mmCIF file of N, CA and C in Angstrom:
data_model
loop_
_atom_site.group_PDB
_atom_site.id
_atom_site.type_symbol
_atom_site.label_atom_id
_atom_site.label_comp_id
_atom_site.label_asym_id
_atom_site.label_seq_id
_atom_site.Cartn_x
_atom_site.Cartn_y
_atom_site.Cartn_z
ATOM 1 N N UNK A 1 89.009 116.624 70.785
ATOM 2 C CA UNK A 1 89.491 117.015 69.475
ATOM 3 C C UNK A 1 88.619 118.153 68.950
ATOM 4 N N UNK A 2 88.916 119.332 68.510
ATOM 5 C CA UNK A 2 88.483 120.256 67.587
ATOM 6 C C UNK A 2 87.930 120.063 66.571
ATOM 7 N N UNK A 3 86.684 120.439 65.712
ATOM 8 C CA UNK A 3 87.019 120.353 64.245
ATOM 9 C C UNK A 3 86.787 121.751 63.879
ATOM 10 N N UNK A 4 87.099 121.730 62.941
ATOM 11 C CA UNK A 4 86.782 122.837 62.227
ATOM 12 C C UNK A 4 86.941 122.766 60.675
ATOM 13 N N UNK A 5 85.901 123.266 59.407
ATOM 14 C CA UNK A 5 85.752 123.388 58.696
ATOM 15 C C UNK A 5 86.626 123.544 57.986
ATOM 16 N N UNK A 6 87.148 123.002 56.153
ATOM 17 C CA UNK A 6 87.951 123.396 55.709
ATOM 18 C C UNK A 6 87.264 123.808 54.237
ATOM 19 N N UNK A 7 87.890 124.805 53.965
ATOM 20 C CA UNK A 7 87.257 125.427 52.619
ATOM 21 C C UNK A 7 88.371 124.980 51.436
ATOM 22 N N UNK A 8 87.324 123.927 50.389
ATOM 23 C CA UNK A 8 88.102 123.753 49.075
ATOM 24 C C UNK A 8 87.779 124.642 48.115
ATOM 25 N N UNK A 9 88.450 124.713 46.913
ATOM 26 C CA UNK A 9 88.082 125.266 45.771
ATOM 27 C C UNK A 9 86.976 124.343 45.089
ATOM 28 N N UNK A 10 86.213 125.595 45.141
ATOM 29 C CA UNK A 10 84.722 125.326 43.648
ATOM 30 C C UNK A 10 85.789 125.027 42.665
ATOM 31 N N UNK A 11 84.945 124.228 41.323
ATOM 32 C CA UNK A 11 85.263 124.296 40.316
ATOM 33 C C UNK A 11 85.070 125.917 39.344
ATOM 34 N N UNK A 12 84.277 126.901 39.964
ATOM 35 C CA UNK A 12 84.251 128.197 39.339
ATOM 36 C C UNK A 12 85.852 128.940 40.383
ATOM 37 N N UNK A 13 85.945 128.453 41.435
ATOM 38 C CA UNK A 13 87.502 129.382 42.269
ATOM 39 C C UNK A 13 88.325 128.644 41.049
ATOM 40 N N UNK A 14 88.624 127.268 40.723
ATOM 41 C CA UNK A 14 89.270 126.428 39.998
ATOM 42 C C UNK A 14 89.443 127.577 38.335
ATOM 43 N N UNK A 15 88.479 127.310 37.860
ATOM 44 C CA UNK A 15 88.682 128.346 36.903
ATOM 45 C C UNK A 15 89.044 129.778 37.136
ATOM 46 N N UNK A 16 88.750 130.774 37.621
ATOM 47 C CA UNK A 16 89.082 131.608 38.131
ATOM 48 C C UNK A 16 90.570 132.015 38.091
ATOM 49 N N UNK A 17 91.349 130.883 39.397
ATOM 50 C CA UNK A 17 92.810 130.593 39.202
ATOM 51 C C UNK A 17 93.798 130.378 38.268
ATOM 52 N N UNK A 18 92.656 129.812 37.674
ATOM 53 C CA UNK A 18 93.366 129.099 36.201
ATOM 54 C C UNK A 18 93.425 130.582 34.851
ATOM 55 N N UNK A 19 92.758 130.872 35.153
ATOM 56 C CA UNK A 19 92.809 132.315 34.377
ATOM 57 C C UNK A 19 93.390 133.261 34.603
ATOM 58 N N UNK A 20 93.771 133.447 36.240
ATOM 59 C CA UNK A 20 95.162 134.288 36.766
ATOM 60 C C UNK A 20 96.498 133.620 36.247
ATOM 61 N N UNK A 21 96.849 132.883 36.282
ATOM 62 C CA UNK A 21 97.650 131.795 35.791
ATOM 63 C C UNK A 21 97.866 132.051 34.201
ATOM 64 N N UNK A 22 97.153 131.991 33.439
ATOM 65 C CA UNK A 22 97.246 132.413 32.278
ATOM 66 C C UNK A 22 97.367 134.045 31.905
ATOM 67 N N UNK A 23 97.500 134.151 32.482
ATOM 68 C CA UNK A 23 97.891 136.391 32.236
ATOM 69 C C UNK A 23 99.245 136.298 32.791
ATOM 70 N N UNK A 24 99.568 135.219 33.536
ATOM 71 C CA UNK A 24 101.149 135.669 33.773
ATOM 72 C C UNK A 24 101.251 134.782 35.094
ATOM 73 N N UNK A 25 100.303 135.421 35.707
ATOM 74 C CA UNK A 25 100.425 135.200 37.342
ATOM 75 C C UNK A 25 101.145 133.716 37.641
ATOM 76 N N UNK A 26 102.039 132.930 38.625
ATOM 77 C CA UNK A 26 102.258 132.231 39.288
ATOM 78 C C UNK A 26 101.104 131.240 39.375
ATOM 79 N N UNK A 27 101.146 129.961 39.562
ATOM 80 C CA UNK A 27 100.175 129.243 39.865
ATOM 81 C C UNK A 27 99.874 129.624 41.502
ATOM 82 N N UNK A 28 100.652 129.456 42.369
ATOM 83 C CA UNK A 28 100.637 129.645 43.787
ATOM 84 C C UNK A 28 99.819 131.045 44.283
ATOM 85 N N UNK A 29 100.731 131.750 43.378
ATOM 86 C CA UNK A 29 100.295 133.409 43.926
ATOM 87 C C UNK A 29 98.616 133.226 43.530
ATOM 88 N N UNK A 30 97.989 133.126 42.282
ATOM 89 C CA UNK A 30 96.764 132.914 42.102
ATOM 90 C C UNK A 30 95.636 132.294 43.071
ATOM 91 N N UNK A 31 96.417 131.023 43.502
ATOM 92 C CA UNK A 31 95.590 130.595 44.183
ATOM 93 C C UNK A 31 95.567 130.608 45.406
ATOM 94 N N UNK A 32 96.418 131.426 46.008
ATOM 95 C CA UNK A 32 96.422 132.010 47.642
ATOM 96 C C UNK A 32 95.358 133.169 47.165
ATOM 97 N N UNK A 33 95.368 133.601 45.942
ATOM 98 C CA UNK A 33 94.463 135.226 46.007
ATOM 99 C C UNK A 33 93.041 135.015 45.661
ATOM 100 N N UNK A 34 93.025 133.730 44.902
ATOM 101 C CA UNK A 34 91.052 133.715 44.531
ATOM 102 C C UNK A 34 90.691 133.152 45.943
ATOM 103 N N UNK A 35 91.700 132.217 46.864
ATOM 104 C CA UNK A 35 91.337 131.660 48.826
ATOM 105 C C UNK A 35 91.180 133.364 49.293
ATOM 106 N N UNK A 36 91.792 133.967 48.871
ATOM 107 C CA UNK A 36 91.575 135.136 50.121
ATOM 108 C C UNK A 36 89.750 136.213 49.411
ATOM 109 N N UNK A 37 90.520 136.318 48.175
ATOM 110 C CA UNK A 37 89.263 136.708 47.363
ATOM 111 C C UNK A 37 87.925 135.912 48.081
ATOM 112 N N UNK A 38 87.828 134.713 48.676
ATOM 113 C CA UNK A 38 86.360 134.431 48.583
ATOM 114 C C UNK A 38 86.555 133.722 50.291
ATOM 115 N N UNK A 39 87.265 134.050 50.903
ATOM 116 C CA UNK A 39 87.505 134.070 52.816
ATOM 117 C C UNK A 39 88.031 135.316 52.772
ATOM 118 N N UNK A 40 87.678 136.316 53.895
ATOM 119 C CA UNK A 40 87.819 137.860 54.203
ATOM 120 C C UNK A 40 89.070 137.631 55.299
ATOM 121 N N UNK A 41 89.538 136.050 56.021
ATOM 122 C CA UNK A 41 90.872 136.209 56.784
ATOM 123 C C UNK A 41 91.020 134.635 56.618
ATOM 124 N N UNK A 42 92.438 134.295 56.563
ATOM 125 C CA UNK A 42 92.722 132.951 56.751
ATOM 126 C C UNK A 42 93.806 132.906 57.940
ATOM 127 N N UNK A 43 93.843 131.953 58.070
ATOM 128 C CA UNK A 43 95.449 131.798 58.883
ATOM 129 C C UNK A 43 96.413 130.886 57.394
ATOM 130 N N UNK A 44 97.148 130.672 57.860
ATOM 131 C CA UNK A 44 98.426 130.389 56.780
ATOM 132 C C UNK A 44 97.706 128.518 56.974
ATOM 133 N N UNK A 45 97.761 127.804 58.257
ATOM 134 C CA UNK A 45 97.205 126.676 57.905
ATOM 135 C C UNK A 45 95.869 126.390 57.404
ATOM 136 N N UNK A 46 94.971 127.538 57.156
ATOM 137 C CA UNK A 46 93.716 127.133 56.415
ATOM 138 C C UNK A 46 93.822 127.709 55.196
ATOM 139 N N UNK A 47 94.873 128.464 54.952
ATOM 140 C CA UNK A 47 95.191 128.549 53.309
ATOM 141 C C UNK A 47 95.867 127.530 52.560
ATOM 142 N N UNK A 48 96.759 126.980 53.277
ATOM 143 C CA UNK A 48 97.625 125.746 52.945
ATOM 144 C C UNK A 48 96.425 124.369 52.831
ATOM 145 N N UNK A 49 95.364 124.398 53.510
ATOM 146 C CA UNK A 49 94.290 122.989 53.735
ATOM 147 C C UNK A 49 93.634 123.571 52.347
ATOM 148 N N UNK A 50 93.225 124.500 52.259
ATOM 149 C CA UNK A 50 92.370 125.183 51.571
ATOM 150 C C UNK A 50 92.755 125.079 49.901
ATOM 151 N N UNK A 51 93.903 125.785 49.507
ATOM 152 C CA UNK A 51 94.467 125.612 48.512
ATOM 153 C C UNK A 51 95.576 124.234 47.772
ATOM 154 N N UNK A 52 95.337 123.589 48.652
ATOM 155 C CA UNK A 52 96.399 122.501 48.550
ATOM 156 C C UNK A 52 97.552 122.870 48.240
ATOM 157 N N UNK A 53 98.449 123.538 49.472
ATOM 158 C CA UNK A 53 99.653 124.065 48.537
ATOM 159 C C UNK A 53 100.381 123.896 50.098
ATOM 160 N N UNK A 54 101.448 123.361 50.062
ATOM 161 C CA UNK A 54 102.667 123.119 51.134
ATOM 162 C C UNK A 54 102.933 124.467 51.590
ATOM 163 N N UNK A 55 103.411 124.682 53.525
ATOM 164 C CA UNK A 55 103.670 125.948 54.190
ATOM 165 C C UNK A 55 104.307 126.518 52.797
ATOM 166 N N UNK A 56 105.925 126.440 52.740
ATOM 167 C CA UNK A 56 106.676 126.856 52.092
ATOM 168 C C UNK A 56 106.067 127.714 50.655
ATOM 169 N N UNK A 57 105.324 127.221 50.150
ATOM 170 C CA UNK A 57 104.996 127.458 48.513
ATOM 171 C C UNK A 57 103.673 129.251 49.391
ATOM 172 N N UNK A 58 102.848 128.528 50.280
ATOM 173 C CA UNK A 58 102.238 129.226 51.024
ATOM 174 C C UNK A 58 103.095 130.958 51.553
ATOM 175 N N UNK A 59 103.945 131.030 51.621
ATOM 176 C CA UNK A 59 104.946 131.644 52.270
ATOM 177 C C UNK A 59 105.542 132.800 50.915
ATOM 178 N N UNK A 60 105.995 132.000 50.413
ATOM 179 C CA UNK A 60 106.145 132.227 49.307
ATOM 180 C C UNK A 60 105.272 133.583 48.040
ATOM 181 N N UNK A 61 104.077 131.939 48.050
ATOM 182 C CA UNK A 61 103.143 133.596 47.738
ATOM 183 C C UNK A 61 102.598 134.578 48.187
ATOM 184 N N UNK A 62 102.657 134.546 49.848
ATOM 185 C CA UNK A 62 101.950 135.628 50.482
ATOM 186 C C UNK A 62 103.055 136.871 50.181
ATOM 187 N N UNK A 63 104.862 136.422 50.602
ATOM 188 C CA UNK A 63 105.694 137.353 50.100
ATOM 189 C C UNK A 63 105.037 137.966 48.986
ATOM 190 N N UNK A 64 104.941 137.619 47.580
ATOM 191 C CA UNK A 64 104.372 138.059 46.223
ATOM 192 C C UNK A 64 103.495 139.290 46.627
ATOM 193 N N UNK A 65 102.372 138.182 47.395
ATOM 194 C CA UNK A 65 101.249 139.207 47.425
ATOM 195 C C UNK A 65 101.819 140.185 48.216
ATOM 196 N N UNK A 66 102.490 140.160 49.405
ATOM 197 C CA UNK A 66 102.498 141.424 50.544
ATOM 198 C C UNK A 66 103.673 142.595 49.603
ATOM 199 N N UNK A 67 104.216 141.947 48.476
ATOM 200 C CA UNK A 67 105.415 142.867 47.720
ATOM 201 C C UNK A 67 104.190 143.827 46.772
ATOM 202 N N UNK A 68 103.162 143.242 46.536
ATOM 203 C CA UNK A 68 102.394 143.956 45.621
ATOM 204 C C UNK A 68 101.182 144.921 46.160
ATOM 205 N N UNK A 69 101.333 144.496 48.029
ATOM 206 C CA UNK A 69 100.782 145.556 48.964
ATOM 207 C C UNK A 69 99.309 145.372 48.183
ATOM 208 N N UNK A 70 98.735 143.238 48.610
ATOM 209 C CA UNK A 70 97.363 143.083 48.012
ATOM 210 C C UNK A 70 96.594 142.662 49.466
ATOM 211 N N UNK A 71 98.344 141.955 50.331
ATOM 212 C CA UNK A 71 97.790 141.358 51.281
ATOM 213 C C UNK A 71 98.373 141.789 52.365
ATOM 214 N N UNK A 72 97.454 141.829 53.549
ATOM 215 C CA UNK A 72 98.245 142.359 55.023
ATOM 216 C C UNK A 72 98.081 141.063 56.002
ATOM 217 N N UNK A 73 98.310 141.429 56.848
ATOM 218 C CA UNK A 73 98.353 140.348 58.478
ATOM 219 C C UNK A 73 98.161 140.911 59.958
ATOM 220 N N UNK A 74 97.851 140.518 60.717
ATOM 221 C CA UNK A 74 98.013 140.857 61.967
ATOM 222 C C UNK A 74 98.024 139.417 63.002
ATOM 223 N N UNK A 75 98.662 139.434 63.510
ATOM 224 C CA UNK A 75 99.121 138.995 64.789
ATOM 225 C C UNK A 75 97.914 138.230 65.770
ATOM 226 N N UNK A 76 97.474 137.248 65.982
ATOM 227 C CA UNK A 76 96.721 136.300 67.449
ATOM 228 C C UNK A 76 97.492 135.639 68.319
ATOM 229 N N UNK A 77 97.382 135.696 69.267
ATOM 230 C CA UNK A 77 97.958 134.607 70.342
ATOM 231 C C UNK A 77 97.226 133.628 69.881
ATOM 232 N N UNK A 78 98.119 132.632 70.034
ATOM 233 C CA UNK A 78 97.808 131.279 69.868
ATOM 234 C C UNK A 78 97.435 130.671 70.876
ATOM 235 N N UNK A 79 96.322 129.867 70.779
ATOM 236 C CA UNK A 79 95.202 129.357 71.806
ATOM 237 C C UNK A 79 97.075 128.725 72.996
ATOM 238 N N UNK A 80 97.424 127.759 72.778
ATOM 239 C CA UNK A 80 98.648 127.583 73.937
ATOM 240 C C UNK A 80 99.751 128.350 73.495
ATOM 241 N N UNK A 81 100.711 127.671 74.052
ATOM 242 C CA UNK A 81 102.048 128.475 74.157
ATOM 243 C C UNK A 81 102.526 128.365 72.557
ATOM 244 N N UNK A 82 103.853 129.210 72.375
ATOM 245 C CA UNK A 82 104.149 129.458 70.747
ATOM 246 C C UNK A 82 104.042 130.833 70.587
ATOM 247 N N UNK A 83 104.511 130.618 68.913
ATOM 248 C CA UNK A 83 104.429 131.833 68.426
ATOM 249 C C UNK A 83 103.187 132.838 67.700
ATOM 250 N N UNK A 84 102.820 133.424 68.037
ATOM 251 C CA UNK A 84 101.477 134.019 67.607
ATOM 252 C C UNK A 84 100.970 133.460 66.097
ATOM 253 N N UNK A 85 99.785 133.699 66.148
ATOM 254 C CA UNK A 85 99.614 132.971 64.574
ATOM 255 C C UNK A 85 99.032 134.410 63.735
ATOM 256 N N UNK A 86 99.745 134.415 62.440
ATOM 257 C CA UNK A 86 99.600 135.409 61.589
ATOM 258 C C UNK A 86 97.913 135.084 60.900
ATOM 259 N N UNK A 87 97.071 136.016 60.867
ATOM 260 C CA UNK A 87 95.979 136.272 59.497
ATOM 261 C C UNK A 87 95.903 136.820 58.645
ATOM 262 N N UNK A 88 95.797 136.815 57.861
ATOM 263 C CA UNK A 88 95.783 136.953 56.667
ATOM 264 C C UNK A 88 94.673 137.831 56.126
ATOM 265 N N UNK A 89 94.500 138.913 55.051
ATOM 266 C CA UNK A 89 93.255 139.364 54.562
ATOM 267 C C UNK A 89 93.853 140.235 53.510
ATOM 268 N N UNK A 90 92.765 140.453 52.495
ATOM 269 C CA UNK A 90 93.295 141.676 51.410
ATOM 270 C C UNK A 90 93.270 142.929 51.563
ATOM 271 N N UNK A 91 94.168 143.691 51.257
ATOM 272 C CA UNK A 91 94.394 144.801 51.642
ATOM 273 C C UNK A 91 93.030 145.832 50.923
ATOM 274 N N UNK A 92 92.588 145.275 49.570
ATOM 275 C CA UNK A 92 92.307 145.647 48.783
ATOM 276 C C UNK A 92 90.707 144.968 47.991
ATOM 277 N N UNK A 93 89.953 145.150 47.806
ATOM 278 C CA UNK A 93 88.886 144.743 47.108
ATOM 279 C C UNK A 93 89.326 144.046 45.995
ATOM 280 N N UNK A 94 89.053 142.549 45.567
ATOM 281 C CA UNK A 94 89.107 141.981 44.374
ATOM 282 C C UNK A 94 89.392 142.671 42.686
ATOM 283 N N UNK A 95 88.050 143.534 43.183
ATOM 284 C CA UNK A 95 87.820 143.965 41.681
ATOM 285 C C UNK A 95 89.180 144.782 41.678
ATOM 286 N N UNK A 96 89.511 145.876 42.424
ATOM 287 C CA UNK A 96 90.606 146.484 42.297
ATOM 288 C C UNK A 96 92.076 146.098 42.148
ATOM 289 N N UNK A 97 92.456 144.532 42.617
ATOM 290 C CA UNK A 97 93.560 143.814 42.413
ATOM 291 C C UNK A 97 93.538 143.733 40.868
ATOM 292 N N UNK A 98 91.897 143.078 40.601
ATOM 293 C CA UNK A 98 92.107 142.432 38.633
ATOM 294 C C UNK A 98 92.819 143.791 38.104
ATOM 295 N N UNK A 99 91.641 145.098 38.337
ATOM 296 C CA UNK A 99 92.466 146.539 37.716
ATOM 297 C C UNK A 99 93.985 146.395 37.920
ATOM 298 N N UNK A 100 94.284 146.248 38.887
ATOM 299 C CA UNK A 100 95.643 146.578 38.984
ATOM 300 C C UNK A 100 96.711 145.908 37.800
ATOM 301 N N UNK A 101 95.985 144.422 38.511
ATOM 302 C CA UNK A 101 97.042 143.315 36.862
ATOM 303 C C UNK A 101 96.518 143.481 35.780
ATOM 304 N N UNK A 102 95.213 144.559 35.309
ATOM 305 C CA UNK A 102 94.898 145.037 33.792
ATOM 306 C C UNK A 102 96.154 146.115 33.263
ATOM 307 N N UNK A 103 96.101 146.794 34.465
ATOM 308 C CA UNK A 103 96.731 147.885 34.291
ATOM 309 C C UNK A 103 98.053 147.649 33.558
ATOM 310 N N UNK A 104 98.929 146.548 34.031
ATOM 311 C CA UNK A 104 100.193 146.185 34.415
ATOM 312 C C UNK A 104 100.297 145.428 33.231
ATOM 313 N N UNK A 105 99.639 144.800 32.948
ATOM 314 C CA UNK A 105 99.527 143.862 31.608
ATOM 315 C C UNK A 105 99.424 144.674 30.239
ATOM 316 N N UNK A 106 98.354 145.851 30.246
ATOM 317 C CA UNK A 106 98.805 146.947 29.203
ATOM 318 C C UNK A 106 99.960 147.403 29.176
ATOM 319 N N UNK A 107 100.485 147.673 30.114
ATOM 320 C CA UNK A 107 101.829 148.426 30.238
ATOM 321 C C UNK A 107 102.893 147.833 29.265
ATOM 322 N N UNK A 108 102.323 146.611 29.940
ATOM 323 C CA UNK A 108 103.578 145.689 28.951
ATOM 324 C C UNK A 108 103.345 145.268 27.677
ATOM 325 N N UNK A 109 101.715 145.337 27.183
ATOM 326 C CA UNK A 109 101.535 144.734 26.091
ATOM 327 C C UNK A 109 101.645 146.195 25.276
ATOM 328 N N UNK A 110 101.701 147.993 25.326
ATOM 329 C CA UNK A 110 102.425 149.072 25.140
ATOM 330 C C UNK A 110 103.440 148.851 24.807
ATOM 331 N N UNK A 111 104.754 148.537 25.764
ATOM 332 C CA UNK A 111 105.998 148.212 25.598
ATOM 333 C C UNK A 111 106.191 147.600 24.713
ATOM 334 N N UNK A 112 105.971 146.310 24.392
ATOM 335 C CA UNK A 112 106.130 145.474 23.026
ATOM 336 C C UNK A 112 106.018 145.652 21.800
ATOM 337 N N UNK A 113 104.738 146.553 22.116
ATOM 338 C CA UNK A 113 104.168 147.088 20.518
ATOM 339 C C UNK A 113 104.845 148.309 19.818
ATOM 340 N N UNK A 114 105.484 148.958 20.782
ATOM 341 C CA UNK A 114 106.734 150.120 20.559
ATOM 342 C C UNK A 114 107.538 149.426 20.371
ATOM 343 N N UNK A 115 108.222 148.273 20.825
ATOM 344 C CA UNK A 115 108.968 147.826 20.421
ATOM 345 C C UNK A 115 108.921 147.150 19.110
ATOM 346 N N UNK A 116 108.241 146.695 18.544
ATOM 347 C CA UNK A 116 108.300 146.275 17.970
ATOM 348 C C UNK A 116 107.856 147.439 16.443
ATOM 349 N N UNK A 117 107.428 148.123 16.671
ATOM 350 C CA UNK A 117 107.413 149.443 15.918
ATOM 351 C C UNK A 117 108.642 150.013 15.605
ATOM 352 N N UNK A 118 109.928 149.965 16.522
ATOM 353 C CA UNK A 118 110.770 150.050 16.733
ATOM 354 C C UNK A 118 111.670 149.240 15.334
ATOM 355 N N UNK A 119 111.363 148.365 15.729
ATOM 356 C CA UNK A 119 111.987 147.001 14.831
ATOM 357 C C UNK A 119 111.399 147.547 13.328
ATOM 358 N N UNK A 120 110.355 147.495 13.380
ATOM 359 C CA UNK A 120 110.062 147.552 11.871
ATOM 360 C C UNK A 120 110.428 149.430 11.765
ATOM 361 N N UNK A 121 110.910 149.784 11.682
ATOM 362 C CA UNK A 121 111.674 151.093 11.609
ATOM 363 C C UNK A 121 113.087 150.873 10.916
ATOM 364 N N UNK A 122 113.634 150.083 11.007
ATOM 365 C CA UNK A 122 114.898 149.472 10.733
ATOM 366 C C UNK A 122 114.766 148.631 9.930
ATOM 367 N N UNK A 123 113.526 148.736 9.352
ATOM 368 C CA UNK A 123 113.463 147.112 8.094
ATOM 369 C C UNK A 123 112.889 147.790 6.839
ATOM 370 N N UNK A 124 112.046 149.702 7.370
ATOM 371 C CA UNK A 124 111.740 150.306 5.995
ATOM 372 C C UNK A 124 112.830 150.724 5.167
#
């Protein structure tokens, strides 16, 4: 039998997540990104052990992430026969992801405030 190590969330990754989560983010997507944020490659089953989150939900958010071009993959043969096993890693430095969802979050919190400037335009 094999073992090999499984990485849980700290209670500081725990918070962390929980604060992506609150700006908008997905619970899932968050917490596939503070696992990759603090492992430099996973495979999909040590993100799933790791984050406590089922293949599917797993899958899911990597789509998110790979739509937002945070996360890439490449290809291993798998120790026996099968289909190669995907890894996982960020495309991108941490700090530069948060910029990105700062960025994105002004944008929108801009939008609103015109809008709503907007509104009160129509009420002088």
């Amino acid at each position: 039998m094999r073992t090999k190590n499984v990485m849980y969330f700290t209670q500081e990754e725990e918070n962390l997540a929980n604060l992506l989560i609150r700006t908008g983010m997905k619970r899932n997507v968050a917490r596939v990104l503070v696992y990759l944020a603090h492992n430099p490659e996973a495979t999909s089953r040590e993100i799933e052990r790791g984050t406590d989150l089922r293949q599917p939900e797993v899958s899911l958010a990597m789509s998110a992430l790979a739509g937002q071009k945070w996360v890439g993959n490449r290809e291993v043969k798998a120790e026996n026969k099968g289909r190669p096993v995907k890894i996982y890693h960020l495309l991108n430095p941490f700090a530069e992801i948060v910029d990105a969802i700062e960025r994105e979050k002004r944008e929108e919190a801009n939008i609103q405030i015109s809008l709503i400037q907007e509104i009160r335009s129509y009420i002088q």
